[in-house]
């Protein structure tokens, strides 16, 4: 009898514990559901205001939110910025290193519940008249030392428009040190030294316009300077005759990148060859009577940059009767040199001899007595 009582007592305790766990689970689920409902309904920001300036997106809203709730914001327009912020702060500022003048779309997601609760905020544009802003802004890096950025005056720009250029990289802002102007004195170019810029990191550039007549929208762009670089020609292109054939060698352009970052286009007469990460090329066969015209240019391999081809070297000629002008002489070239030296010495000797003969002749004529013809008397 006592065993039966103890067994029933254990069953009651187990049932009570199970019921307690069940009630706690129900309570947690209710709290989660209530929290989700608050996020979806009560905590939506109101009267969102977006202001866009060069390199900055400032978002603010009416401060009616009382709870500390972490939200995520996405700014989408070719680029994606994903940041967390708290609605209770009533504002959020984002530093952008991509184009803003074409407008940005903004999405706000409450909590951590994903796409199903995303609020889409309409597309926003910078303030000002876009038809008066600078157009076709572009930049080119030359000779590793300086960058040239240019733009066109806006189609409907007022007569008193003034354009100002600035460059932002890693929170550092560089104003334009030297402008180029058009015939009416309006700034249309900016010249900067590359030594102040990290060419492998993204730069953000903006051209703002001011006028006493109206507000002008800014124009901006972003890129890696290395992708806009026009490389100098490779250095010291030479051609040497060996047992294997004619060997072309050269040195990489003046640049901070290592040898493995370059690829080359070697043009021999009308035939082109692409060479990567090497500074030599062998022409296996060459007729002694054939004249070769050789030049070369460089660009970066894709891992180092995405620029176009650089400048060509001056054409180098090699072959019969022109080896004298190549960077290295073979036996035929030495024979040409000897022949030309012989002609030069012979010409000088001939000139000296002629001069001596003429001088002796003049002396002899002066030494002879003057002879006068007899006068006829009528």
XYZ file of C-alpha atoms in Angstrom:
378
model
C 0.000 0.000 0.000
C 2.800 2.349 0.865
C 4.443 1.683 -2.520
C 1.278 2.700 -4.345
C 1.098 5.993 -2.441
C 4.708 6.805 -3.221
C 4.174 6.019 -6.901
C 1.157 8.334 -7.092
C 3.102 11.083 -5.340
C 5.895 10.867 -7.931
C 3.388 11.032 -10.784
C 1.803 14.168 -9.325
C 5.196 15.876 -8.995
C 6.150 14.953 -12.572
C 2.847 16.260 -13.936
C 3.221 19.517 -12.015
C 6.737 20.037 -13.375
C 5.598 19.358 -16.949
C 2.734 21.802 -16.557
C 5.096 24.477 -15.246
C 7.454 24.034 -18.200
C 4.513 24.208 -20.605
C 3.235 27.442 -19.050
C 6.696 29.039 -19.230
C 6.973 28.089 -22.904
C 3.570 29.636 -23.664
C 4.628 32.827 -21.875
C 7.824 33.117 -23.948
C 5.936 32.596 -27.189
C 3.465 35.299 -26.256
C 6.259 37.765 -25.525
C 7.905 37.044 -28.887
C 4.610 37.495 -30.723
C 3.933 40.756 -28.893
C 7.443 42.027 -29.659
C 7.029 41.162 -33.332
C 3.679 42.961 -33.475
C 5.212 46.074 -31.894
C 8.043 46.062 -34.418
C 5.616 45.746 -37.307
C 3.099 48.376 -36.172
C 4.186 50.649 -33.331
C 7.847 51.169 -34.147
C 7.662 52.277 -37.761
C 9.502 55.619 -38.259
C 7.355 58.507 -39.471
C 8.037 61.526 -41.695
C 11.392 60.280 -42.943
C 13.567 63.068 -44.377
C 16.615 62.298 -46.522
C 19.233 64.941 -47.341
C 22.042 64.110 -49.770
C 25.271 66.095 -49.973
C 28.640 65.158 -51.522
C 29.726 61.937 -49.831
C 26.978 62.009 -47.185
C 23.409 60.712 -46.787
C 21.598 62.109 -43.736
C 18.337 60.400 -42.690
C 16.047 61.810 -39.984
C 12.469 61.170 -38.797
C 9.885 62.318 -36.258
C 10.952 61.280 -32.756
C 7.904 59.313 -31.591
C 9.750 56.086 -30.811
C 10.191 55.474 -27.069
C 11.939 52.108 -27.109
C 15.514 51.292 -27.937
C 15.127 49.184 -31.053
C 17.933 48.291 -33.428
C 17.019 48.672 -37.095
C 18.900 47.978 -40.300
C 19.067 50.357 -43.224
C 20.006 49.526 -46.809
C 20.951 52.174 -49.352
C 20.714 50.663 -52.798
C 21.834 52.151 -56.108
C 24.431 49.971 -57.795
C 26.118 49.807 -54.373
C 24.762 48.395 -51.116
C 25.370 49.882 -47.699
C 24.013 47.804 -44.819
C 24.202 49.488 -41.412
C 22.423 49.177 -38.062
C 20.954 52.141 -36.209
C 18.570 52.936 -33.350
C 15.280 54.675 -34.160
C 15.303 56.451 -30.803
C 18.243 58.604 -31.978
C 15.958 60.169 -34.619
C 18.714 60.439 -37.240
C 21.383 58.412 -39.001
C 24.276 59.616 -41.177
C 26.007 57.469 -43.775
C 29.320 58.217 -45.482
C 29.134 57.119 -49.115
C 31.965 56.603 -51.589
C 29.761 56.010 -54.637
C 27.650 58.143 -56.997
C 24.808 59.965 -55.270
C 23.677 62.492 -57.892
C 21.666 59.801 -59.714
C 19.554 59.222 -56.614
C 19.435 56.510 -53.951
C 16.748 54.056 -52.806
C 16.436 53.363 -49.088
C 15.024 50.292 -47.304
C 14.530 50.069 -43.531
C 14.140 46.665 -41.843
C 12.887 46.504 -38.198
C 14.611 44.101 -35.839
C 16.181 40.960 -37.219
C 13.229 39.406 -38.986
C 14.390 39.860 -42.559
C 12.729 40.778 -45.830
C 9.108 40.212 -44.749
C 9.154 43.344 -42.579
C 11.181 45.588 -44.906
C 9.811 49.085 -45.483
C 10.713 50.582 -48.835
C 11.367 54.309 -48.699
C 11.077 56.078 -52.034
C 14.054 57.166 -54.142
C 15.736 60.424 -53.158
C 17.853 62.895 -55.162
C 20.170 65.727 -54.111
C 18.594 69.172 -54.102
C 19.210 71.634 -56.929
C 18.764 71.826 -60.689
C 20.460 68.885 -62.421
C 20.445 70.627 -65.826
C 22.813 73.264 -64.453
C 25.232 70.850 -62.795
C 28.564 69.817 -64.301
C 28.354 66.990 -66.833
C 30.568 64.169 -68.127
C 33.017 64.250 -65.251
C 36.049 62.026 -65.870
C 39.602 61.616 -64.604
C 42.873 60.293 -66.019
C 46.149 59.547 -64.228
C 49.276 60.432 -66.217
C 52.901 59.448 -65.723
C 52.233 58.179 -62.193
C 52.642 61.733 -60.926
C 49.433 63.684 -61.513
C 45.714 63.296 -62.180
C 43.663 65.392 -64.578
C 39.896 65.596 -63.943
C 37.618 67.413 -66.378
C 33.914 68.134 -66.825
C 31.531 70.021 -69.102
C 29.545 73.085 -68.107
C 25.865 72.287 -67.505
C 23.549 72.694 -70.487
C 21.433 75.305 -68.722
C 24.082 76.696 -66.376
C 23.664 80.424 -65.582
C 26.307 82.919 -66.626
C 27.594 83.387 -63.086
C 28.075 79.677 -62.355
C 31.169 78.747 -60.348
C 32.260 75.104 -60.144
C 34.374 73.723 -57.302
C 36.108 70.347 -57.262
C 36.915 68.186 -54.230
C 38.273 64.679 -53.698
C 37.518 62.481 -50.689
C 39.481 59.363 -49.764
C 39.463 57.606 -46.389
C 37.824 60.567 -44.607
C 40.443 62.945 -46.038
C 39.166 65.765 -48.261
C 41.437 67.381 -50.859
C 40.333 70.630 -52.529
C 41.496 71.333 -56.062
C 44.962 72.951 -55.978
C 44.883 74.195 -59.595
C 41.999 74.712 -62.006
C 41.843 74.878 -65.778
C 39.259 77.225 -67.319
C 37.411 77.666 -70.597
C 37.358 80.803 -72.770
C 34.820 82.404 -70.416
C 36.885 81.768 -67.309
C 34.712 78.940 -65.943
C 36.492 76.076 -64.187
C 36.325 72.892 -66.286
C 39.455 71.028 -65.105
C 41.373 70.194 -61.969
C 45.015 69.098 -61.734
C 46.130 67.097 -58.688
C 49.355 65.408 -57.648
C 48.997 61.650 -57.279
C 51.530 61.639 -54.438
C 48.703 62.743 -52.115
C 46.418 59.873 -53.211
C 46.396 56.102 -52.698
C 45.902 54.962 -56.293
C 44.743 51.466 -55.274
C 41.874 52.661 -53.033
C 38.541 54.140 -54.102
C 38.331 57.925 -54.361
C 35.113 59.923 -54.356
C 35.083 63.148 -56.375
C 32.413 65.832 -56.506
C 31.896 69.006 -58.535
C 29.575 71.477 -56.828
C 28.091 74.505 -58.542
C 27.074 77.858 -57.080
C 25.071 80.719 -58.559
C 23.261 83.796 -57.292
C 20.270 82.858 -59.438
C 19.409 79.321 -58.290
C 20.575 76.191 -56.455
C 22.674 73.802 -58.561
C 22.843 70.059 -57.928
C 26.300 68.557 -57.471
C 27.830 65.906 -59.739
C 29.955 63.073 -58.353
C 31.812 59.901 -59.309
C 33.898 57.193 -57.660
C 36.713 54.997 -58.955
C 40.142 53.605 -58.212
C 42.809 55.877 -59.725
C 44.817 52.840 -60.832
C 41.932 51.960 -63.186
C 42.240 55.364 -64.886
C 46.009 55.363 -65.362
C 47.686 55.743 -68.750
C 51.052 54.062 -68.293
C 54.325 55.468 -69.539
C 56.030 53.466 -72.299
C 58.269 50.591 -71.180
C 61.917 51.610 -70.899
C 65.089 50.537 -72.707
C 63.657 48.430 -75.527
C 66.588 46.573 -77.134
C 67.089 43.882 -79.780
C 70.000 41.432 -79.591
C 70.992 38.717 -82.068
C 71.592 35.299 -80.431
C 71.834 31.673 -81.541
C 68.138 31.229 -80.709
C 67.072 34.246 -82.780
C 66.462 37.924 -82.118
C 65.790 38.599 -78.433
C 63.719 41.666 -77.499
C 64.136 42.920 -73.919
C 62.722 45.904 -72.039
C 62.085 47.286 -68.558
C 58.712 47.946 -66.924
C 57.311 51.511 -67.006
C 58.083 53.943 -64.221
C 55.564 52.752 -61.646
C 55.262 51.575 -58.060
C 53.910 48.137 -59.015
C 56.128 45.078 -59.242
C 57.036 43.224 -62.433
C 54.233 40.643 -62.094
C 51.549 43.363 -62.383
C 52.239 44.168 -66.037
C 51.339 42.734 -69.389
C 52.711 44.002 -72.689
C 51.730 44.281 -76.314
C 54.794 43.882 -78.531
C 54.220 44.881 -82.149
C 56.672 43.607 -84.775
C 55.803 45.213 -88.106
C 52.030 44.547 -88.245
C 52.018 41.476 -85.982
C 51.159 41.829 -82.281
C 52.167 39.593 -79.366
C 50.801 39.742 -75.796
C 53.316 38.981 -73.038
C 52.409 38.716 -69.334
C 54.738 39.098 -66.353
C 57.896 38.821 -68.495
C 60.300 41.356 -69.981
C 61.653 39.341 -72.888
C 60.464 37.922 -76.209
C 62.372 35.860 -78.794
C 61.832 36.127 -82.550
C 62.949 32.634 -83.664
C 63.487 33.329 -87.381
C 64.588 36.483 -89.151
C 65.720 36.992 -92.729
C 68.921 39.056 -93.014
C 67.263 41.157 -95.716
C 64.111 41.834 -93.653
C 63.714 45.167 -91.890
C 61.751 45.006 -88.613
C 59.893 47.867 -86.941
C 59.349 47.100 -83.247
C 57.438 48.956 -80.520
C 55.829 48.031 -77.203
C 53.256 49.313 -74.690
C 51.990 48.162 -71.289
C 48.913 47.800 -69.102
C 48.127 46.169 -65.757
C 46.990 42.586 -65.336
C 43.443 42.424 -63.972
C 44.496 41.673 -60.392
C 46.479 44.924 -60.212
C 44.250 47.297 -62.192
C 41.647 47.658 -64.914
C 43.150 50.437 -66.993
C 43.564 50.540 -70.759
C 46.764 50.289 -72.766
C 49.472 52.861 -72.112
C 51.651 54.804 -74.513
C 53.791 53.180 -77.221
C 57.557 53.374 -77.233
C 59.248 55.094 -80.153
C 59.526 52.605 -83.060
C 62.819 50.686 -83.118
C 64.110 49.542 -86.529
C 66.260 46.468 -87.025
C 67.587 44.809 -90.192
C 69.813 45.379 -93.235
C 71.206 48.927 -93.547
C 69.528 50.040 -90.325
C 71.392 48.098 -87.610
C 73.434 51.210 -86.964
C 70.350 52.674 -85.267
C 69.418 49.638 -83.196
C 70.226 49.399 -79.513
C 72.780 46.564 -80.049
C 75.127 45.949 -83.008
C 75.797 42.615 -84.652
C 78.621 41.859 -87.082
C 76.799 43.387 -90.038
C 76.232 46.564 -88.065
C 79.938 46.787 -87.225
C 80.789 46.476 -90.925
C 78.427 49.354 -91.667
C 80.140 51.480 -89.042
C 83.576 50.716 -90.479
C 82.384 51.533 -93.986
C 80.875 54.866 -92.931
C 84.031 55.756 -90.991
C 86.126 55.015 -94.077
C 83.926 57.280 -96.201
C 84.143 60.044 -93.616
C 87.948 59.862 -93.382
C 88.284 59.703 -97.163
C 86.060 62.765 -97.571
C 88.028 64.765 -95.017
C 91.358 63.775 -96.618
C 90.042 64.670 -100.078
C 88.860 68.051 -98.819
C 92.242 68.822 -97.220
C 94.156 67.821 -100.360
C 91.974 69.970 -102.565
C 92.486 72.884 -100.220
C 96.252 72.478 -100.301
C 96.336 72.252 -104.106
C 94.253 75.376 -104.470
C 96.478 77.223 -102.012
C 99.664 76.229 -103.867
C 98.147 77.245 -107.191
C 97.257 80.700 -105.885
C 100.801 81.216 -104.554
C 102.324 80.254 -107.901
C 100.111 82.635 -109.808
C 101.047 85.487 -107.498
C 104.781 84.738 -107.936
C 104.751 85.031 -111.759
C 105.417 88.510 -113.276
C 102.515 90.295 -114.745
C 102.378 90.005 -118.533
C 100.793 92.807 -120.534
C 99.723 92.549 -124.123
C 101.385 95.082 -126.532
C 99.357 98.120 -127.422
C 98.605 98.573 -131.109
C 99.414 102.080 -132.463
C 97.516 103.260 -135.452
